[in-house]
């Protein structure tokens, strides 16, 4: 064995890797039949190679001549010529190594002989297989296996002979076995050997073993076999030939050779190895050999390989003592799926390394998706990560808002709260209170355990459902901030695992998408790795989940999609083999049955195996220390081939009370709180808790964290299907009525949701008493309100919708108030979830059945709000119509004179009130007037976009109604816009007074719905009064207030104002670029195209200044022109005018300036952008005037200069002084006032330096340098160009620095530039 097996392996390997040309020459018959190139693998070299052993007597010193490998190769070389010359060198090296190790083994042992190579032959014939007798071929294979078995026996027994017993099959005794004396056997063997010459002896001393016996690629382990055993085998081996058996059988009848391996067991050889040796020797019995005996050498190879690679499974004995107590156990690693698991691990590792990753596991029910995900969770936890998990439930999805996501974070908060004194818990609590403040209330409604973590939080403050624009957006924002805090404090990367996303509601999917997009921009460990599972066959390609995944991919997320299929036949065999610790060939019959019945579904396979074990078909044999099964009984018993029917059948075998308990539990979905089941048990006098213990013992149910959980969804589905349809409705209704009483008594929100969900599953048809209809409708109303408080408008709408179905035919007459409230709130929820068709039907229903106009106002306002998001012109038409019915008429247009008159009158009226008087003004109580102001306030922004000339009229109407009837929370928006209007007319400080009043009203009335809008307008006015560099803190505050109110539009507007202020206040452009990237992500997250346009425009300008990239985005240009939105066009051409002005491109500057002035239009209120437009527009106008001498350009420059003076004199000297000086200097330069221009340039430079506007300092230096060059003072020009270069460099405008060098060199060819340090 030491020489034979490796030698065959090496020769075979060398031949297979040899030149195809040699093979073609040697075997032209084959080569001609095969397409080129000649496939070397077509020749089974293992069958062509024969290596013969011969015993060497006596004791020898280390002498290489005793191992004549070269002699063996000489015979091969005669047959193959040059081919073997190529092979010989590699084989000789191997042989030398083998000779050395074998000789060393001999020197250390006491062996009296060893095996040597007698000869090695290669034979080949095209029809050799066909020419051989099939029976001879089979017999020879069995003899090889038998001989190898004897070798193994002697090897592991220390050289002892296997005890043989010959048994005769007596046909006269009905097949009984009769023993034959050993003397008779030995004599017959000798006689047979004499008759047949040396054939059997040759076989006994010749071991022709297929290369299949080579165990793995590395054959070095053969060289470590004990030399003593190897040296003694040939002298001690006894063989029994098939011919001698035939001779003996001819005189006695069929013979069976029985071999005992008890000797091996006694020597400590594992029983698995004993069985392997026995099954090799037993194959000599031919037709009478056992079912487990070997018939192919490849089976021996496979079994040996398994013992080597997995000794704990296939070699070591089973712990029968333990298994007799624990029975058959299946764990997570039974269905290993290594490749799939490796893909998930790689995805997670990429995430840890900084990549944005998400992973999705798909497959049909029962393929092990959740098991795979939880296995990854164990890996993540072991790696120091945080693994949070939640699961959606098909049946009870509406029972808890955002159920899966909330459950994951609720469990985390519970664990953290258990160690409330820990450093991490205190850090999380502190950061949450600092970051979210009072808004924690809304999160606590969804994550109750958060209240135990955050100490001292005012959780008792009742929410105001009307305090925000979009409560769902608000919740998403708060969730994102919450995740940012806990992930930054977790100490490791966070993973969020959501199971069964095919049952997720749209609001939850939207929240997941927002979490991913937001956390992507976070740094370090604040990011989140998202893992999900879904049933592929229940999640169509148009599902909102896939749409969300497509969206986040656009944000740079890499998606790993792992699809789990049902197992094929071979995989089932391997699974059963691993589980039972038996080789695959032994479990083939059992795996065939399992595969036929289960079609390879892992869940079905595992449950069927447990069932077979439980019923005794699969049992542990203590005598044989291995698993056994009864195939005949399995075939006789009908095994279901449908997993649902299998579970139904399994459950039907249980006791009646257990079945009843399981059916009760199945009505609540895949899991439910233990306390809910106990409540039903008490109220309805049911026996549930104790029988469920039996179900847990049967592996059908688990009890985890205070919940009963079905071990798999299919078990719940199968149990639920066992209930008759009509009975289901009654059960749900009874359970709901039982739980609702407790929820009302204990004020238990989670119980309320579960109870109402049960009532809704029962439906109106299950109602037993007439008075219960309106009660259940009220319960739905209450549950819907609670869901709205939690910002889950999807669940809330479902509750309201179900509540409507419980209303009887004449409900508008008999339950009017209940009906009106249900419909109005349902309309609000339909707006929030963008279900516009339902919204329209609900509003129409209210309009038809309301008893008075007042009762239609709420739904009408909701309807108008929906139109604003999609059709602004329609919303204005609808709003004006409703306002007219409320007594407020809006004209189609107002002349500028009339507008100015209204503004003047209103300002005079307000001058008669102090700020304190207005702040403490009496509150408006007339509901119609309240709604009128609300309609007007909602239309302010739409009017500003569609018809800016009407903005002052709408604003003044709000103020007039407020002064006449009382202060409303929405009045603040009127004062904010009014401040912008009079600020635009030049009264900046007066305008600021009213924006300051608007902010004070916000604080008093807590009207977050308009907070973002008011803060934006206030910041715009403030930038004309306070240093521009300090105003961005108000914009950040405005963005946060808007986000906390779910007002995405005004959050974006505040963010845009923030970016614009960074650019025009002289912030280093590298920092501006980083903020632009963040802002772009923010707008893209919410799919806001308008703000994306502005951000892209800002970004192009910054890139041109920093990197010199050309402004050639044709797509952006085309988009702007096609949209034809006036203010977008103004901004577009202004930025191009600015860039071309800075880079001294006169032609482009003039062209863009013409377009800028063409699209310029009067504004309804003052904006920061107006100051920038006036400054750059004025400079460009004076520059064009100097070239063209057209008065129009001088007039435009003069106009902007005067506006700048007004802002300087009535607003901020800090912000506008240097701009005024520079505009005046350019005007003097254009008019030829040389001395005055020189002084004004110096003032502009000095003022820009004093007020920290580095970019305007650079521009002043450059314009002054151009001036000095034009009047012939090149030395001063060089000085100022150099100073400009330094200032631009400080600003970060590196591309401008480069072009300025070139520009200066062209103007001053003979001068030397002063370098920048």
PDB file of N, CA, C and O in Angstrom, residues 1 4-6 8-9 12 46 144-145 148 152 207-216 219 221-222 225 276 280 296-305 308:
ATOM      1  N   UNK A   1       0.823  -1.218   0.000  1.00  0.00           N
ATOM      2  CA  UNK A   1       0.000   0.000   0.000  1.00  0.00           C
ATOM      3  C   UNK A   1       0.850   1.259   0.000  1.00  0.00           C
ATOM      4  O   UNK A   1       0.554   2.233  -0.668  1.00  0.00           O
ATOM      5  N   UNK A   4       2.293   1.206  -3.647  1.00  0.00           N
ATOM      6  CA  UNK A   4       1.378   1.001  -4.759  1.00  0.00           C
ATOM      7  C   UNK A   4       0.477   2.207  -5.023  1.00  0.00           C
ATOM      8  O   UNK A   4       0.424   2.747  -6.129  1.00  0.00           O
ATOM      9  N   UNK A   5      -0.215   2.645  -3.992  1.00  0.00           N
ATOM     10  CA  UNK A   5      -1.219   3.700  -4.190  1.00  0.00           C
ATOM     11  C   UNK A   5      -0.581   5.013  -4.657  1.00  0.00           C
ATOM     12  O   UNK A   5      -1.002   5.581  -5.657  1.00  0.00           O
ATOM     13  N   UNK A   6       0.467   5.504  -3.972  1.00  0.00           N
ATOM     14  CA  UNK A   6       1.073   6.750  -4.472  1.00  0.00           C
ATOM     15  C   UNK A   6       1.643   6.618  -5.865  1.00  0.00           C
ATOM     16  O   UNK A   6       1.532   7.522  -6.673  1.00  0.00           O
ATOM     17  N   UNK A   8       0.726   4.677  -8.365  1.00  0.00           N
ATOM     18  CA  UNK A   8      -0.337   4.738  -9.377  1.00  0.00           C
ATOM     19  C   UNK A   8      -0.860   6.166  -9.538  1.00  0.00           C
ATOM     20  O   UNK A   8      -1.128   6.625 -10.632  1.00  0.00           O
ATOM     21  N   UNK A   9      -0.999   6.847  -8.403  1.00  0.00           N
ATOM     22  CA  UNK A   9      -1.512   8.228  -8.449  1.00  0.00           C
ATOM     23  C   UNK A   9      -0.565   9.123  -9.247  1.00  0.00           C
ATOM     24  O   UNK A   9      -0.985   9.892 -10.097  1.00  0.00           O
ATOM     25  N   UNK A  12      -0.496   8.185 -13.039  1.00  0.00           N
ATOM     26  CA  UNK A  12      -1.752   8.621 -13.675  1.00  0.00           C
ATOM     27  C   UNK A  12      -1.760  10.142 -13.872  1.00  0.00           C
ATOM     28  O   UNK A  12      -2.091  10.648 -14.943  1.00  0.00           O
ATOM     29  N   UNK A  46      -6.145   5.017 -14.749  1.00  0.00           N
ATOM     30  CA  UNK A  46      -6.117   4.155 -13.573  1.00  0.00           C
ATOM     31  C   UNK A  46      -6.337   2.689 -13.938  1.00  0.00           C
ATOM     32  O   UNK A  46      -5.803   1.778 -13.309  1.00  0.00           O
ATOM     33  N   UNK A 144     -10.605  -7.399  -5.605  1.00  0.00           N
ATOM     34  CA  UNK A 144      -9.750  -6.272  -5.229  1.00  0.00           C
ATOM     35  C   UNK A 144     -10.200  -5.676  -3.894  1.00  0.00           C
ATOM     36  O   UNK A 144      -9.382  -5.394  -3.017  1.00  0.00           O
ATOM     37  N   UNK A 145     -11.497  -5.461  -3.792  1.00  0.00           N
ATOM     38  CA  UNK A 145     -12.025  -4.882  -2.553  1.00  0.00           C
ATOM     39  C   UNK A 145     -11.759  -5.813  -1.384  1.00  0.00           C
ATOM     40  O   UNK A 145     -11.353  -5.400  -0.288  1.00  0.00           O
ATOM     41  N   UNK A 148      -8.141  -5.696  -0.376  1.00  0.00           N
ATOM     42  CA  UNK A 148      -7.878  -4.460   0.357  1.00  0.00           C
ATOM     43  C   UNK A 148      -8.423  -4.547   1.779  1.00  0.00           C
ATOM     44  O   UNK A 148      -7.821  -4.052   2.726  1.00  0.00           O
ATOM     45  N   UNK A 152      -6.372  -3.978   5.259  1.00  0.00           N
ATOM     46  CA  UNK A 152      -6.786  -3.087   6.330  1.00  0.00           C
ATOM     47  C   UNK A 152      -6.932  -3.830   7.651  1.00  0.00           C
ATOM     48  O   UNK A 152      -6.568  -3.322   8.707  1.00  0.00           O
ATOM     49  N   UNK A 207      -1.536  -6.157  -6.000  1.00  0.00           N
ATOM     50  CA  UNK A 207      -2.642  -5.291  -5.581  1.00  0.00           C
ATOM     51  C   UNK A 207      -2.844  -4.234  -6.646  1.00  0.00           C
ATOM     52  O   UNK A 207      -2.083  -3.275  -6.735  1.00  0.00           O
ATOM     53  N   UNK A 208      -3.816  -4.449  -7.509  1.00  0.00           N
ATOM     54  CA  UNK A 208      -4.107  -3.473  -8.565  1.00  0.00           C
ATOM     55  C   UNK A 208      -5.257  -2.604  -8.085  1.00  0.00           C
ATOM     56  O   UNK A 208      -6.406  -3.014  -8.113  1.00  0.00           O
ATOM     57  N   UNK A 209      -4.887  -1.448  -7.574  1.00  0.00           N
ATOM     58  CA  UNK A 209      -5.889  -0.591  -6.935  1.00  0.00           C
ATOM     59  C   UNK A 209      -6.129   0.633  -7.801  1.00  0.00           C
ATOM     60  O   UNK A 209      -5.182   1.300  -8.205  1.00  0.00           O
ATOM     61  N   UNK A 210      -7.394   0.924  -8.084  1.00  0.00           N
ATOM     62  CA  UNK A 210      -7.725   2.096  -8.890  1.00  0.00           C
ATOM     63  C   UNK A 210      -7.238   3.356  -8.202  1.00  0.00           C
ATOM     64  O   UNK A 210      -7.170   3.433  -6.980  1.00  0.00           O
ATOM     65  N   UNK A 211      -6.872   4.331  -9.006  1.00  0.00           N
ATOM     66  CA  UNK A 211      -6.452   5.611  -8.428  1.00  0.00           C
ATOM     67  C   UNK A 211      -7.565   6.261  -7.619  1.00  0.00           C
ATOM     68  O   UNK A 211      -7.319   7.174  -6.856  1.00  0.00           O
ATOM     69  N   UNK A 212      -8.782   5.775  -7.766  1.00  0.00           N
ATOM     70  CA  UNK A 212      -9.878   6.327  -6.964  1.00  0.00           C
ATOM     71  C   UNK A 212      -9.627   6.155  -5.483  1.00  0.00           C
ATOM     72  O   UNK A 212     -10.226   6.824  -4.667  1.00  0.00           O
ATOM     73  N   UNK A 213      -8.768   5.201  -5.106  1.00  0.00           N
ATOM     74  CA  UNK A 213      -8.506   5.001  -3.686  1.00  0.00           C
ATOM     75  C   UNK A 213      -7.614   6.084  -3.119  1.00  0.00           C
ATOM     76  O   UNK A 213      -7.427   6.199  -1.936  1.00  0.00           O
ATOM     77  N   UNK A 214      -7.016   6.902  -4.033  1.00  0.00           N
ATOM     78  CA  UNK A 214      -6.160   7.993  -3.574  1.00  0.00           C
ATOM     79  C   UNK A 214      -6.999   8.998  -2.812  1.00  0.00           C
ATOM     80  O   UNK A 214      -7.941   9.565  -3.342  1.00  0.00           O
ATOM     81  N   UNK A 215      -6.660   9.237  -1.547  1.00  0.00           N
ATOM     82  CA  UNK A 215      -7.498  10.056  -0.681  1.00  0.00           C
ATOM     83  C   UNK A 215      -7.053  11.506  -0.731  1.00  0.00           C
ATOM     84  O   UNK A 215      -6.171  11.933   0.003  1.00  0.00           O
ATOM     85  N   UNK A 216      -7.603  12.247  -1.663  1.00  0.00           N
ATOM     86  CA  UNK A 216      -7.307  13.672  -1.747  1.00  0.00           C
ATOM     87  C   UNK A 216      -6.102  13.937  -2.622  1.00  0.00           C
ATOM     88  O   UNK A 216      -5.420  13.048  -3.104  1.00  0.00           O
ATOM     89  N   UNK A 219      -0.958  13.141  -1.181  1.00  0.00           N
ATOM     90  CA  UNK A 219      -0.780  11.722  -0.846  1.00  0.00           C
ATOM     91  C   UNK A 219       0.336  11.511   0.148  1.00  0.00           C
ATOM     92  O   UNK A 219       0.733  10.377   0.397  1.00  0.00           O
ATOM     93  N   UNK A 221       0.268  11.611   3.211  1.00  0.00           N
ATOM     94  CA  UNK A 221      -0.123  10.896   4.427  1.00  0.00           C
ATOM     95  C   UNK A 221       0.074   9.388   4.292  1.00  0.00           C
ATOM     96  O   UNK A 221       0.154   8.676   5.276  1.00  0.00           O
ATOM     97  N   UNK A 222       0.143   8.885   3.049  1.00  0.00           N
ATOM     98  CA  UNK A 222       0.429   7.460   2.893  1.00  0.00           C
ATOM     99  C   UNK A 222       1.819   7.119   3.420  1.00  0.00           C
ATOM    100  O   UNK A 222       2.058   6.022   3.907  1.00  0.00           O
ATOM    101  N   UNK A 225       2.320   5.837   7.110  1.00  0.00           N
ATOM    102  CA  UNK A 225       1.794   4.572   7.631  1.00  0.00           C
ATOM    103  C   UNK A 225       2.898   3.812   8.349  1.00  0.00           C
ATOM    104  O   UNK A 225       4.062   3.847   7.971  1.00  0.00           O
ATOM    105  N   UNK A 276     -16.420  -0.695   8.038  1.00  0.00           N
ATOM    106  CA  UNK A 276     -15.866  -0.526   6.697  1.00  0.00           C
ATOM    107  C   UNK A 276     -15.037  -1.738   6.296  1.00  0.00           C
ATOM    108  O   UNK A 276     -15.168  -2.268   5.178  1.00  0.00           O
ATOM    109  N   UNK A 280     -15.837  -4.595   3.335  1.00  0.00           N
ATOM    110  CA  UNK A 280     -14.914  -4.887   2.235  1.00  0.00           C
ATOM    111  C   UNK A 280     -14.676  -6.394   2.120  1.00  0.00           C
ATOM    112  O   UNK A 280     -14.703  -6.963   1.026  1.00  0.00           O
ATOM    113  N   UNK A 296     -18.114  -1.485  -5.261  1.00  0.00           N
ATOM    114  CA  UNK A 296     -17.289  -0.619  -6.093  1.00  0.00           C
ATOM    115  C   UNK A 296     -16.167  -0.029  -5.249  1.00  0.00           C
ATOM    116  O   UNK A 296     -16.383   0.387  -4.103  1.00  0.00           O
ATOM    117  N   UNK A 297     -14.967   0.006  -5.828  1.00  0.00           N
ATOM    118  CA  UNK A 297     -13.826   0.568  -5.099  1.00  0.00           C
ATOM    119  C   UNK A 297     -14.008   2.053  -4.828  1.00  0.00           C
ATOM    120  O   UNK A 297     -13.519   2.597  -3.843  1.00  0.00           O
ATOM    121  N   UNK A 298     -14.766   2.757  -5.712  1.00  0.00           N
ATOM    122  CA  UNK A 298     -14.985   4.182  -5.512  1.00  0.00           C
ATOM    123  C   UNK A 298     -15.764   4.444  -4.229  1.00  0.00           C
ATOM    124  O   UNK A 298     -15.570   5.465  -3.572  1.00  0.00           O
ATOM    125  N   UNK A 299     -16.643   3.505  -3.834  1.00  0.00           N
ATOM    126  CA  UNK A 299     -17.377   3.668  -2.574  1.00  0.00           C
ATOM    127  C   UNK A 299     -16.431   3.581  -1.387  1.00  0.00           C
ATOM    128  O   UNK A 299     -16.581   4.310  -0.398  1.00  0.00           O
ATOM    129  N   UNK A 300     -15.450   2.696  -1.475  1.00  0.00           N
ATOM    130  CA  UNK A 300     -14.450   2.597  -0.419  1.00  0.00           C
ATOM    131  C   UNK A 300     -13.672   3.908  -0.319  1.00  0.00           C
ATOM    132  O   UNK A 300     -13.432   4.444   0.758  1.00  0.00           O
ATOM    133  N   UNK A 301     -13.290   4.422  -1.470  1.00  0.00           N
ATOM    134  CA  UNK A 301     -12.546   5.679  -1.518  1.00  0.00           C
ATOM    135  C   UNK A 301     -13.324   6.807  -0.837  1.00  0.00           C
ATOM    136  O   UNK A 301     -12.784   7.542  -0.010  1.00  0.00           O
ATOM    137  N   UNK A 302     -14.577   6.922  -1.213  1.00  0.00           N
ATOM    138  CA  UNK A 302     -15.405   7.998  -0.650  1.00  0.00           C
ATOM    139  C   UNK A 302     -15.542   7.868   0.853  1.00  0.00           C
ATOM    140  O   UNK A 302     -15.428   8.862   1.591  1.00  0.00           O
ATOM    141  N   UNK A 303     -15.777   6.665   1.325  1.00  0.00           N
ATOM    142  CA  UNK A 303     -15.953   6.473   2.764  1.00  0.00           C
ATOM    143  C   UNK A 303     -14.671   6.773   3.523  1.00  0.00           C
ATOM    144  O   UNK A 303     -14.696   7.376   4.612  1.00  0.00           O
ATOM    145  N   UNK A 304     -13.535   6.340   2.981  1.00  0.00           N
ATOM    146  CA  UNK A 304     -12.259   6.644   3.624  1.00  0.00           C
ATOM    147  C   UNK A 304     -11.987   8.145   3.639  1.00  0.00           C
ATOM    148  O   UNK A 304     -11.504   8.695   4.625  1.00  0.00           O
ATOM    149  N   UNK A 305     -12.315   8.802   2.524  1.00  0.00           N
ATOM    150  CA  UNK A 305     -12.106  10.243   2.450  1.00  0.00           C
ATOM    151  C   UNK A 305     -12.948  10.974   3.494  1.00  0.00           C
ATOM    152  O   UNK A 305     -12.478  11.918   4.147  1.00  0.00           O
ATOM    153  N   UNK A 308     -11.407  10.696   6.859  1.00  0.00           N
ATOM    154  CA  UNK A 308     -10.232  11.546   7.017  1.00  0.00           C
ATOM    155  C   UNK A 308     -10.607  13.009   7.193  1.00  0.00           C
ATOM    156  O   UNK A 308     -10.045  13.713   8.026  1.00  0.00           O
TER     157      UNK A 308
END
